[in-house]
PDB file of C-alpha atoms and ligand atoms in Angstrom:
ATOM      1  CA  MET I  12     105.370-201.935  31.245  1.00 53.00           C
ATOM      2  CA  LEU I  13     107.845-199.465  29.782  1.00 58.00           C
ATOM      3  CA  SER I  14     106.661-196.004  28.776  1.00 52.00           C
ATOM      4  CA  ALA I  15     109.240-195.507  25.995  1.00 57.00           C
ATOM      5  CA  GLY I  16     110.153-199.025  24.959  1.00 81.00           C
ATOM      6  CA  ILE I  17     112.753-200.083  22.406  1.00 91.00           C
ATOM      7  CA  ALA I  18     112.325-203.517  20.860  1.00 93.00           C
ATOM      8  CA  VAL I  19     115.520-205.578  20.932  1.00 95.00           C
ATOM      9  CA  ARG I  20     116.274-209.135  19.904  1.00 96.00           C
ATOM     10  CA  VAL I  21     118.549-211.478  21.828  1.00 97.00           C
ATOM     11  CA  ALA I  22     121.273-212.121  19.250  1.00 96.00           C
ATOM     12  CA  ARG I  23     123.373-214.270  21.563  1.00 97.00           C
ATOM     13  CA  LYS I  24     122.967-215.854  24.964  1.00 98.00           C
ATOM     14  CA  THR I  25     126.157-217.022  26.641  1.00 97.00           C
ATOM     15  CA  VAL I  26     127.385-218.506  29.889  1.00 97.00           C
ATOM     16  CA  GLU I  27     129.640-215.905  31.526  1.00 97.00           C
ATOM     17  CA  ALA I  28     130.216-217.811  34.785  1.00 96.00           C
ATOM     18  CA  GLU I  29     128.486-220.445  36.858  1.00 94.00           C
ATOM     19  CA  GLY I  30     124.939-219.082  37.254  1.00 93.00           C
ATOM     20  CA  VAL I  31     125.536-216.041  35.056  1.00 95.00           C
ATOM     21  CA  ALA I  32     123.995-215.646  31.601  1.00 97.00           C
ATOM     22  CA  GLY I  33     125.140-212.974  29.164  1.00 97.00           C
ATOM     23  CA  PHE I  34     122.749-211.479  26.636  1.00 98.00           C
ATOM     24  CA  ARG I  35     123.740-209.595  23.495  1.00 97.00           C
ATOM     25  CA  LEU I  36     120.849-207.355  22.469  1.00 96.00           C
ATOM     26  CA  VAL I  37     120.474-205.893  18.974  1.00 95.00           C
ATOM     27  CA  PRO I  38     117.720-203.659  17.597  1.00 94.00           C
ATOM     28  CA  ALA I  39     114.718-205.700  16.498  1.00 94.00           C
ATOM     29  CA  ASP I  40     113.798-203.157  13.853  1.00 87.00           C
ATOM     30  CA  GLY I  41     117.200-202.395  12.353  1.00 81.00           C
ATOM     31  CA  GLU I  42     117.318-198.909  13.923  1.00 85.00           C
ATOM     32  CA  ARG I  43     120.412-197.866  15.870  1.00 88.00           C
ATOM     33  CA  LEU I  44     120.290-198.207  19.644  1.00 93.00           C
ATOM     34  CA  PRO I  45     120.778-194.999  21.660  1.00 92.00           C
ATOM     35  CA  ALA I  46     124.353-194.301  22.748  1.00 92.00           C
ATOM     36  CA  PHE I  47     125.244-194.788  26.387  1.00 94.00           C
ATOM     37  CA  THR I  48     128.018-193.962  28.822  1.00 94.00           C
ATOM     38  CA  PRO I  49     129.790-196.428  31.184  1.00 96.00           C
ATOM     39  CA  GLY I  50     127.722-197.127  34.292  1.00 95.00           C
ATOM     40  CA  ALA I  51     124.403-196.843  32.432  1.00 93.00           C
ATOM     41  CA  HIS I  52     121.610-199.344  32.874  1.00 91.00           C
ATOM     42  CA  ILE I  53     118.459-200.264  31.006  1.00 91.00           C
ATOM     43  CA  ASP I  54     115.073-201.421  32.212  1.00 87.00           C
ATOM     44  CA  VAL I  55     114.065-204.731  30.675  1.00 90.00           C
ATOM     45  CA  ALA I  56     110.429-205.816  30.486  1.00 87.00           C
ATOM     46  CA  LEU I  57     110.464-209.536  31.192  1.00 85.00           C
ATOM     47  CA  PRO I  58     108.119-212.316  30.239  1.00 81.00           C
ATOM     48  CA  GLY I  59     105.471-212.352  32.956  1.00 76.00           C
ATOM     49  CA  GLY I  60     105.210-208.576  33.263  1.00 74.00           C
ATOM     50  CA  LEU I  61     108.156-207.812  35.566  1.00 77.00           C
ATOM     51  CA  VAL I  62     110.595-204.985  34.861  1.00 78.00           C
ATOM     52  CA  ARG I  63     114.206-205.303  35.972  1.00 83.00           C
ATOM     53  CA  GLN I  64     117.264-203.088  35.678  1.00 86.00           C
ATOM     54  CA  TYR I  65     120.514-204.378  34.239  1.00 93.00           C
ATOM     55  CA  SER I  66     123.797-202.550  33.715  1.00 95.00           C
ATOM     56  CA  LEU I  67     125.236-202.378  30.239  1.00 96.00           C
ATOM     57  CA  CYS I  68     128.600-204.089  30.332  1.00 96.00           C
ATOM     58  CA  ASN I  69     129.955-203.655  26.838  1.00 94.00           C
ATOM     59  CA  ALA I  70     132.164-200.795  25.680  1.00 89.00           C
ATOM     60  CA  SER I  71     130.149-197.620  25.434  1.00 80.00           C
ATOM     61  CA  ALA I  72     131.553-196.566  22.069  1.00 67.00           C
ATOM     62  CA  LEU I  73     128.838-198.791  20.598  1.00 60.00           C
ATOM     63  CA  ASP I  74     130.917-199.400  17.499  1.00 60.00           C
ATOM     64  CA  ASP I  75     128.894-202.428  16.528  1.00 70.00           C
ATOM     65  CA  GLY I  76     125.499-201.235  17.704  1.00 86.00           C
ATOM     66  CA  HIS I  77     124.498-203.629  20.447  1.00 94.00           C
ATOM     67  CA  TYR I  78     123.978-203.777  24.193  1.00 96.00           C
ATOM     68  CA  GLU I  79     125.252-206.480  26.519  1.00 97.00           C
ATOM     69  CA  ILE I  80     123.876-207.371  29.930  1.00 97.00           C
ATOM     70  CA  GLY I  81     124.804-210.092  32.405  1.00 97.00           C
ATOM     71  CA  VAL I  82     122.247-211.690  34.692  1.00 95.00           C
ATOM     72  CA  LEU I  83     122.952-213.778  37.784  1.00 92.00           C
ATOM     73  CA  ARG I  84     120.476-216.510  38.567  1.00 88.00           C
ATOM     74  CA  ASP I  85     119.496-215.346  42.026  1.00 77.00           C
ATOM     75  CA  ALA I  86     118.214-217.988  44.416  1.00 68.00           C
ATOM     76  CA  ALA I  87     116.238-215.257  46.192  1.00 61.00           C
ATOM     77  CA  SER I  88     114.814-214.022  42.888  1.00 64.00           C
ATOM     78  CA  ARG I  89     111.293-212.672  42.893  1.00 62.00           C
ATOM     79  CA  GLY I  90     111.066-213.930  39.321  1.00 74.00           C
ATOM     80  CA  GLY I  91     113.278-211.512  37.384  1.00 81.00           C
ATOM     81  CA  SER I  92     116.515-213.442  37.043  1.00 86.00           C
ATOM     82  CA  ARG I  93     114.624-216.713  36.663  1.00 87.00           C
ATOM     83  CA  ALA I  94     112.660-215.290  33.741  1.00 89.00           C
ATOM     84  CA  MET I  95     115.845-214.061  32.070  1.00 92.00           C
ATOM     85  CA  HIS I  96     117.564-217.429  32.500  1.00 94.00           C
ATOM     86  CA  ASP I  97     114.663-219.727  31.683  1.00 92.00           C
ATOM     87  CA  ALA I  98     112.275-217.821  29.413  1.00 92.00           C
ATOM     88  CA  VAL I  99     114.589-215.598  27.347  1.00 95.00           C
ATOM     89  CA  HIS I 100     116.486-217.305  24.550  1.00 96.00           C
ATOM     90  CA  GLU I 101     118.391-216.388  21.409  1.00 97.00           C
ATOM     91  CA  GLY I 102     115.819-214.867  19.093  1.00 97.00           C
ATOM     92  CA  SER I 103     113.553-213.629  21.900  1.00 96.00           C
ATOM     93  CA  VAL I 104     112.312-210.070  21.458  1.00 95.00           C
ATOM     94  CA  LEU I 105     112.261-207.854  24.558  1.00 94.00           C
ATOM     95  CA  GLN I 106     111.183-204.322  25.284  1.00 92.00           C
ATOM     96  CA  ILE I 107     113.825-202.193  26.966  1.00 92.00           C
ATOM     97  CA  SER I 108     114.070-198.575  28.061  1.00 88.00           C
ATOM     98  CA  PRO I 109     116.654-196.150  26.710  1.00 89.00           C
ATOM     99  CA  PRO I 110     119.871-196.267  28.797  1.00 91.00           C
ATOM    100  CA  ARG I 111     119.964-194.178  31.939  1.00 87.00           C
ATOM    101  CA  ASN I 112     123.078-193.410  33.969  1.00 89.00           C
ATOM    102  CA  LEU I 113     123.015-192.933  37.745  1.00 84.00           C
ATOM    103  CA  PHE I 114     126.590-194.201  38.132  1.00 91.00           C
ATOM    104  CA  ALA I 115     128.562-191.999  35.788  1.00 92.00           C
ATOM    105  CA  LEU I 116     132.312-192.276  35.369  1.00 96.00           C
ATOM    106  CA  ASP I 117     134.488-189.206  35.925  1.00 96.00           C
ATOM    107  CA  GLU I 118     136.826-189.475  32.970  1.00 95.00           C
ATOM    108  CA  SER I 119     139.032-186.676  34.294  1.00 95.00           C
ATOM    109  CA  ALA I 120     140.117-188.717  37.345  1.00 97.00           C
ATOM    110  CA  THR I 121     143.832-189.226  37.894  1.00 97.00           C
ATOM    111  CA  HIS I 122     143.123-192.770  39.131  1.00 97.00           C
ATOM    112  CA  SER I 123     139.936-194.852  39.186  1.00 98.00           C
ATOM    113  CA  LEU I 124     139.518-197.812  41.498  1.00 98.00           C
ATOM    114  CA  LEU I 125     136.757-200.210  40.436  1.00 98.00           C
ATOM    115  CA  LEU I 126     135.519-202.651  43.107  1.00 97.00           C
ATOM    116  CA  ALA I 127     133.164-205.426  42.015  1.00 96.00           C
ATOM    117  CA  GLY I 128     131.309-207.926  44.140  1.00 93.00           C
ATOM    118  CA  GLY I 129     130.063-210.828  41.996  1.00 93.00           C
ATOM    119  CA  ILE I 130     127.665-209.760  39.258  1.00 93.00           C
ATOM    120  CA  GLY I 131     128.375-206.161  40.294  1.00 94.00           C
ATOM    121  CA  VAL I 132     131.221-206.331  37.792  1.00 97.00           C
ATOM    122  CA  THR I 133     128.844-205.535  34.908  1.00 97.00           C
ATOM    123  CA  PRO I 134     128.892-201.692  34.979  1.00 97.00           C
ATOM    124  CA  LEU I 135     132.565-201.770  35.993  1.00 98.00           C
ATOM    125  CA  LEU I 136     133.404-203.895  32.962  1.00 97.00           C
ATOM    126  CA  SER I 137     132.054-201.117  30.749  1.00 97.00           C
ATOM    127  CA  MET I 138     134.006-198.550  32.777  1.00 97.00           C
ATOM    128  CA  ALA I 139     137.231-200.562  32.562  1.00 98.00           C
ATOM    129  CA  GLN I 140     136.947-200.816  28.771  1.00 97.00           C
ATOM    130  CA  ARG I 141     136.410-197.062  28.543  1.00 96.00           C
ATOM    131  CA  LEU I 142     139.293-196.235  30.880  1.00 97.00           C
ATOM    132  CA  ALA I 143     141.573-198.596  28.959  1.00 97.00           C
ATOM    133  CA  ALA I 144     140.579-196.926  25.687  1.00 95.00           C
ATOM    134  CA  LEU I 145     141.418-193.545  27.236  1.00 95.00           C
ATOM    135  CA  GLY I 146     144.768-194.850  28.465  1.00 97.00           C
ATOM    136  CA  ALA I 147     143.687-193.854  31.985  1.00 97.00           C
ATOM    137  CA  ASP I 148     145.179-195.138  35.221  1.00 98.00           C
ATOM    138  CA  PHE I 149     142.810-197.628  36.874  1.00 98.00           C
ATOM    139  CA  ALA I 150     142.532-200.954  38.667  1.00 98.00           C
ATOM    140  CA  LEU I 151     139.606-203.368  38.739  1.00 98.00           C
ATOM    141  CA  HIS I 152     139.192-205.769  41.658  1.00 98.00           C
ATOM    142  CA  CYS I 153     136.678-208.591  41.141  1.00 97.00           C
ATOM    143  CA  CYS I 154     135.487-210.532  44.196  1.00 95.00           C
ATOM    144  CA  SER I 155     133.554-213.777  43.855  1.00 93.00           C
ATOM    145  CA  ARG I 156     132.936-217.000  45.721  1.00 90.00           C
ATOM    146  CA  SER I 157     135.171-218.990  43.366  1.00 93.00           C
ATOM    147  CA  ALA I 158     136.935-218.661  40.022  1.00 95.00           C
ATOM    148  CA  ALA I 159     134.058-220.529  38.366  1.00 95.00           C
ATOM    149  CA  ARG I 160     131.593-217.958  39.676  1.00 94.00           C
ATOM    150  CA  ALA I 161     133.581-214.877  38.601  1.00 96.00           C
ATOM    151  CA  PRO I 162     131.473-213.221  35.871  1.00 97.00           C
ATOM    152  CA  TYR I 163     133.315-212.297  32.667  1.00 97.00           C
ATOM    153  CA  ARG I 164     136.599-213.705  34.002  1.00 97.00           C
ATOM    154  CA  ARG I 165     137.654-215.096  30.624  1.00 96.00           C
ATOM    155  CA  ARG I 166     136.966-211.783  28.884  1.00 96.00           C
ATOM    156  CA  LEU I 167     138.882-209.835  31.509  1.00 97.00           C
ATOM    157  CA  GLU I 168     141.822-212.229  31.420  1.00 97.00           C
ATOM    158  CA  ASP I 169     141.955-211.924  27.629  1.00 97.00           C
ATOM    159  CA  SER I 170     141.593-208.131  27.626  1.00 97.00           C
ATOM    160  CA  THR I 171     144.305-205.644  26.773  1.00 97.00           C
ATOM    161  CA  PHE I 172     144.098-204.385  30.357  1.00 98.00           C
ATOM    162  CA  ALA I 173     144.380-207.799  32.045  1.00 98.00           C
ATOM    163  CA  ASP I 174     147.346-206.584  34.119  1.00 98.00           C
ATOM    164  CA  GLN I 175     145.048-204.019  35.757  1.00 98.00           C
ATOM    165  CA  VAL I 176     142.485-206.653  36.818  1.00 98.00           C
ATOM    166  CA  PHE I 177     142.760-208.548  40.100  1.00 97.00           C
ATOM    167  CA  PHE I 178     140.605-211.521  41.076  1.00 97.00           C
ATOM    168  CA  HIS I 179     139.775-212.452  44.662  1.00 96.00           C
ATOM    169  CA  HIS I 180     137.961-215.680  45.450  1.00 93.00           C
ATOM    170  CA  ASP I 181     136.362-216.613  48.765  1.00 90.00           C
ATOM    171  CA  ASP I 182     137.590-220.200  48.378  1.00 91.00           C
ATOM    172  CA  GLY I 183     141.148-219.187  47.508  1.00 89.00           C
ATOM    173  CA  PRO I 184     144.192-218.731  49.753  1.00 91.00           C
ATOM    174  CA  SER I 185     143.843-215.885  52.229  1.00 89.00           C
ATOM    175  CA  ALA I 186     146.766-214.035  50.601  1.00 91.00           C
ATOM    176  CA  GLN I 187     144.651-213.322  47.515  1.00 92.00           C
ATOM    177  CA  ARG I 188     141.604-212.001  49.402  1.00 92.00           C
ATOM    178  CA  LEU I 189     140.801-208.359  48.821  1.00 94.00           C
ATOM    179  CA  ASP I 190     142.318-206.144  51.509  1.00 95.00           C
ATOM    180  CA  LEU I 191     139.940-203.216  51.196  1.00 95.00           C
ATOM    181  CA  ALA I 192     142.006-200.821  53.252  1.00 96.00           C
ATOM    182  CA  SER I 193     145.132-201.296  51.178  1.00 96.00           C
ATOM    183  CA  ALA I 194     143.205-201.296  47.881  1.00 96.00           C
ATOM    184  CA  LEU I 195     141.542-198.020  48.827  1.00 97.00           C
ATOM    185  CA  GLY I 196     144.674-196.451  50.259  1.00 95.00           C
ATOM    186  CA  SER I 197     144.670-192.789  51.098  1.00 92.00           C
ATOM    187  CA  PRO I 198     142.235-190.425  49.423  1.00 94.00           C
ATOM    188  CA  ALA I 199     143.759-187.851  47.117  1.00 94.00           C
ATOM    189  CA  PRO I 200     142.285-185.215  44.822  1.00 93.00           C
ATOM    190  CA  GLY I 201     141.425-186.783  41.487  1.00 95.00           C
ATOM    191  CA  ARG I 202     141.091-190.333  42.829  1.00 97.00           C
ATOM    192  CA  HIS I 203     137.658-191.922  42.463  1.00 97.00           C
ATOM    193  CA  VAL I 204     136.243-195.244  43.599  1.00 97.00           C
ATOM    194  CA  TYR I 205     133.329-197.059  41.945  1.00 97.00           C
ATOM    195  CA  VAL I 206     131.639-199.890  43.800  1.00 95.00           C
ATOM    196  CA  CYS I 207     128.957-202.329  42.669  1.00 94.00           C
ATOM    197  CA  GLY I 208     127.899-205.545  44.334  1.00 89.00           C
ATOM    198  CA  PRO I 209     125.720-206.989  47.068  1.00 82.00           C
ATOM    199  CA  THR I 210     124.650-204.819  49.984  1.00 76.00           C
ATOM    200  CA  GLY I 211     127.193-206.307  52.412  1.00 80.00           C
ATOM    201  CA  PHE I 212     130.029-205.588  49.958  1.00 88.00           C
ATOM    202  CA  LEU I 213     128.845-202.014  49.476  1.00 86.00           C
ATOM    203  CA  GLU I 214     128.614-201.473  53.207  1.00 83.00           C
ATOM    204  CA  ALA I 215     132.109-202.899  53.800  1.00 91.00           C
ATOM    205  CA  VAL I 216     133.551-200.480  51.250  1.00 92.00           C
ATOM    206  CA  ARG I 217     131.548-197.567  52.637  1.00 90.00           C
ATOM    207  CA  THR I 218     132.716-198.238  56.202  1.00 92.00           C
ATOM    208  CA  THR I 219     136.371-198.716  55.225  1.00 95.00           C
ATOM    209  CA  ALA I 220     136.391-195.647  52.960  1.00 95.00           C
ATOM    210  CA  ARG I 221     134.970-193.476  55.713  1.00 93.00           C
ATOM    211  CA  ALA I 222     137.505-194.815  58.206  1.00 95.00           C
ATOM    212  CA  LEU I 223     140.236-193.811  55.735  1.00 96.00           C
ATOM    213  CA  HIS I 224     138.655-190.339  55.409  1.00 96.00           C
ATOM    214  CA  TRP I 225     137.541-190.668  51.806  1.00 96.00           C
ATOM    215  CA  ALA I 226     135.054-187.944  50.876  1.00 93.00           C
ATOM    216  CA  ASP I 227     131.618-189.333  49.970  1.00 89.00           C
ATOM    217  CA  ALA I 228     131.809-187.442  46.650  1.00 90.00           C
ATOM    218  CA  GLN I 229     134.797-189.566  45.593  1.00 95.00           C
ATOM    219  CA  VAL I 230     133.236-192.954  46.339  1.00 94.00           C
ATOM    220  CA  HIS I 231     130.421-193.918  43.985  1.00 93.00           C
ATOM    221  CA  PHE I 232     127.989-196.745  44.637  1.00 90.00           C
ATOM    222  CA  GLU I 233     125.656-198.530  42.284  1.00 85.00           C
ATOM    223  CA  SER I 234     122.535-200.106  43.631  1.00 67.00           C
ATOM    224  CA  PHE I 235     119.487-201.405  41.862  1.00 56.00           C
ATOM    225  CA  THR I 236     117.622-201.699  45.092  1.00 54.00           C
ATOM    226  CA  GLY I 237     115.730-198.518  45.582  1.00 47.00           C
ATOM    227  CA  ALA I 238     116.187-196.527  48.726  1.00 45.00           C
ATOM    228  CA  ALA I 239     113.610-197.600  51.248  1.00 44.00           C
ATOM    229  CA  PRO I 240     111.517-194.869  52.780  1.00 45.00           C
ATOM    230  CA  PRO I 241     112.921-193.735  56.112  1.00 44.00           C
ATOM    231  CA  ALA I 242     111.776-195.722  59.108  1.00 39.00           C
ATOM    232  CA  ASP I 243     109.566-192.894  60.287  1.00 41.00           C
ATOM    233  CA  GLY I 244     108.076-192.748  56.802  1.00 44.00           C
ATOM    234  CA  HIS I 245     108.038-188.930  57.101  1.00 53.00           C
ATOM    235  CA  GLY I 246     104.874-189.496  59.156  1.00 74.00           C
ATOM    236  CA  SER I 247     101.386-189.625  57.771  1.00 85.00           C
ATOM    237  CA  PHE I 248      99.972-187.210  55.233  1.00 90.00           C
ATOM    238  CA  GLU I 249      97.143-186.921  52.717  1.00 94.00           C
ATOM    239  CA  VAL I 250      96.958-187.217  48.983  1.00 96.00           C
ATOM    240  CA  GLU I 251      94.225-185.456  47.062  1.00 96.00           C
ATOM    241  CA  LEU I 252      93.138-186.904  43.734  1.00 96.00           C
ATOM    242  CA  HIS I 253      92.639-183.772  41.678  1.00 95.00           C
ATOM    243  CA  ARG I 254      90.211-185.196  39.117  1.00 94.00           C
ATOM    244  CA  SER I 255      87.739-186.611  41.634  1.00 94.00           C
ATOM    245  CA  GLY I 256      88.549-184.445  44.632  1.00 93.00           C
ATOM    246  CA  ARG I 257      88.920-187.560  46.797  1.00 95.00           C
ATOM    247  CA  VAL I 258      91.337-187.376  49.700  1.00 95.00           C
ATOM    248  CA  VAL I 259      93.211-190.472  50.868  1.00 94.00           C
ATOM    249  CA  HIS I 260      95.074-190.720  54.161  1.00 92.00           C
ATOM    250  CA  VAL I 261      98.577-192.246  53.900  1.00 90.00           C
ATOM    251  CA  PRO I 262      99.705-193.698  57.237  1.00 84.00           C
ATOM    252  CA  ALA I 263     103.410-193.606  58.138  1.00 77.00           C
ATOM    253  CA  THR I 264     103.578-197.351  57.678  1.00 71.00           C
ATOM    254  CA  MET I 265     102.197-197.471  54.116  1.00 82.00           C
ATOM    255  CA  THR I 266     103.445-196.305  50.748  1.00 87.00           C
ATOM    256  CA  VAL I 267     101.288-193.900  48.756  1.00 93.00           C
ATOM    257  CA  LEU I 268     100.829-196.670  46.232  1.00 91.00           C
ATOM    258  CA  ASP I 269      99.495-199.105  48.833  1.00 87.00           C
ATOM    259  CA  ALA I 270      97.282-196.499  50.487  1.00 90.00           C
ATOM    260  CA  LEU I 271      95.721-195.664  47.125  1.00 93.00           C
ATOM    261  CA  ALA I 272      95.327-199.348  46.199  1.00 89.00           C
ATOM    262  CA  ALA I 273      93.534-199.949  49.493  1.00 86.00           C
ATOM    263  CA  GLU I 274      91.027-197.314  48.377  1.00 89.00           C
ATOM    264  CA  GLY I 275      90.620-198.944  44.969  1.00 90.00           C
ATOM    265  CA  VAL I 276      92.888-196.487  43.114  1.00 92.00           C
ATOM    266  CA  GLU I 277      95.320-198.536  41.032  1.00 90.00           C
ATOM    267  CA  ILE I 278      98.565-197.083  39.663  1.00 91.00           C
ATOM    268  CA  PRO I 279     100.723-199.253  37.357  1.00 89.00           C
ATOM    269  CA  VAL I 280     103.590-200.739  39.350  1.00 82.00           C
ATOM    270  CA  SER I 281     106.557-202.934  38.536  1.00 76.00           C
ATOM    271  CA  CYS I 282     109.726-202.735  40.628  1.00 74.00           C
ATOM    272  CA  ALA I 283     108.054-201.158  43.706  1.00 75.00           C
ATOM    273  CA  GLN I 284     111.540-199.913  44.612  1.00 75.00           C
ATOM    274  CA  GLY I 285     111.770-196.538  42.906  1.00 77.00           C
ATOM    275  CA  VAL I 286     114.024-197.632  40.085  1.00 76.00           C
ATOM    276  CA  CYS I 287     111.907-198.357  37.004  1.00 78.00           C
ATOM    277  CA  GLY I 288     109.645-195.299  36.701  1.00 83.00           C
ATOM    278  CA  THR I 289     106.499-197.324  35.991  1.00 86.00           C
ATOM    279  CA  CYS I 290     104.477-195.635  38.736  1.00 91.00           C
ATOM    280  CA  LEU I 291     105.530-192.071  37.809  1.00 94.00           C
ATOM    281  CA  THR I 292     102.708-189.722  38.772  1.00 96.00           C
ATOM    282  CA  ARG I 293     102.265-185.980  38.228  1.00 97.00           C
ATOM    283  CA  VAL I 294     102.204-183.778  41.298  1.00 97.00           C
ATOM    284  CA  LEU I 295     100.102-180.599  41.087  1.00 96.00           C
ATOM    285  CA  ALA I 296     100.688-179.200  44.578  1.00 95.00           C
ATOM    286  CA  GLY I 297     102.521-180.020  47.790  1.00 94.00           C
ATOM    287  CA  GLU I 298     106.139-180.871  48.502  1.00 93.00           C
ATOM    288  CA  VAL I 299     107.584-184.311  47.769  1.00 92.00           C
ATOM    289  CA  ALA I 300     110.179-186.271  49.788  1.00 88.00           C
ATOM    290  CA  HIS I 301     111.869-188.190  46.974  1.00 87.00           C
ATOM    291  CA  HIS I 302     113.301-191.624  47.812  1.00 82.00           C
ATOM    292  CA  ASP I 303     113.664-193.040  44.294  1.00 79.00           C
ATOM    293  CA  LEU I 304     116.678-193.767  42.119  1.00 75.00           C
ATOM    294  CA  TYR I 305     114.817-193.045  38.884  1.00 79.00           C
ATOM    295  CA  LEU I 306     114.482-189.256  38.682  1.00 81.00           C
ATOM    296  CA  THR I 307     117.545-187.096  38.221  1.00 79.00           C
ATOM    297  CA  PRO I 308     118.310-184.554  40.964  1.00 74.00           C
ATOM    298  CA  ALA I 309     116.986-181.819  38.652  1.00 81.00           C
ATOM    299  CA  GLU I 310     113.767-183.747  38.013  1.00 87.00           C
ATOM    300  CA  GLN I 311     113.330-184.286  41.741  1.00 87.00           C
ATOM    301  CA  ALA I 312     113.928-180.605  42.449  1.00 89.00           C
ATOM    302  CA  ALA I 313     111.235-179.665  39.915  1.00 93.00           C
ATOM    303  CA  ASN I 314     108.719-181.256  42.326  1.00 94.00           C
ATOM    304  CA  ASP I 315     106.176-181.865  39.563  1.00 96.00           C
ATOM    305  CA  CYS I 316     106.198-185.652  39.618  1.00 96.00           C
ATOM    306  CA  PHE I 317     107.123-188.489  41.972  1.00 96.00           C
ATOM    307  CA  LEU I 318     107.286-192.268  42.371  1.00 93.00           C
ATOM    308  CA  PRO I 319     104.497-193.213  44.802  1.00 94.00           C
ATOM    309  CA  CYS I 320     105.937-196.712  45.345  1.00 89.00           C
ATOM    310  CA  CYS I 321     108.636-195.198  47.558  1.00 86.00           C
ATOM    311  CA  SER I 322     108.445-191.400  47.732  1.00 90.00           C
ATOM    312  CA  ARG I 323     106.354-189.519  50.237  1.00 90.00           C
ATOM    313  CA  ALA I 324     105.296-185.996  51.227  1.00 91.00           C
ATOM    314  CA  ILE I 325     107.011-183.337  53.252  1.00 87.00           C
ATOM    315  CA  SER I 326     103.904-181.130  53.169  1.00 90.00           C
ATOM    316  CA  PRO I 327     100.679-182.242  54.910  1.00 91.00           C
ATOM    317  CA  ARG I 328      99.031-182.892  51.542  1.00 94.00           C
ATOM    318  CA  LEU I 329     100.047-183.759  47.983  1.00 96.00           C
ATOM    319  CA  VAL I 330      97.658-183.033  45.121  1.00 96.00           C
ATOM    320  CA  LEU I 331      98.071-185.624  42.379  1.00 97.00           C
ATOM    321  CA  ASP I 332      96.998-185.541  38.746  1.00 96.00           C
ATOM    322  CA  LEU I 333      94.751-188.556  39.194  1.00 94.00           C
TER     323      LEU I 333
HETATM  324 FE1  FES J 108     109.145-198.860  39.735  1.00 80.45          FE
HETATM  325 FE2  FES J 108     107.612-197.227  41.214  1.00 80.45          FE
HETATM  326  S1  FES J 108     107.116-199.137  40.411  1.00 80.45           S
HETATM  327  S2  FES J 108     109.521-196.826  40.330  1.00 80.45           S
END
């Protein structure tokens, strides 16, 4: 379920690598799609009721009024990528959210280093096109298991910035493997790094960047897996349902959403990871410990709403508009 859905039609479905489908989305009603900036993603409501987040990978100038997303068929899929591959075809109409950007590009950088692991190339592809259009200094490194599994390889090889793109394949000679330390090099003012890929790839970059003394503010990570609540869960607390006056205890080991469901109070849920916004709930009193990737820092600081699938309370009690 999307609160502010836009209807789009799949104008083209393509094969962008082994196991990767590309989707070109155009407005279903002839209206223009909202503009976006590189690094933005959209929520897509899938057949079967799931909502998934996909980065927009086309150039953000939106000169021909469409969005493009790339979807890897994930063997560990909980249904999202399978639905996109098997149940979405050219002509299918989907509901999407307006674009949202939690991975914004600093266009004033003196050099941008883009590091992609597999399908993580999608937001970086949009960034690379933007940086190339600006005439900016950048390099894009794409890591994949093999050349056949490198998403958007053909497009990158045919691009005007092909000499700034470097491919690294797990099954290739060791000389072409990505040497993270030398790719990162020394931090310098104005240099920024953007990283998107599987968790292990992100962690490898994070560890190497820290060892090279890169400031966290210069290394940007994209993740569509919401931040898990801390292991201690911020302890237990209570939620009060303002409209009925009921009070529900939330143990340290349960999410607010699960604690409420156990008491028969259902809140709409989709991603259960703090990324889609489906479970957004108004907070009337109490202090929230935000763990989502959906609200902006300003929205989180306002403390008037939260995502009960992952966020918790700092105060002993939260009063909810339920
Ligand atoms: Fe997606 Fe809570 S269900 S943010």
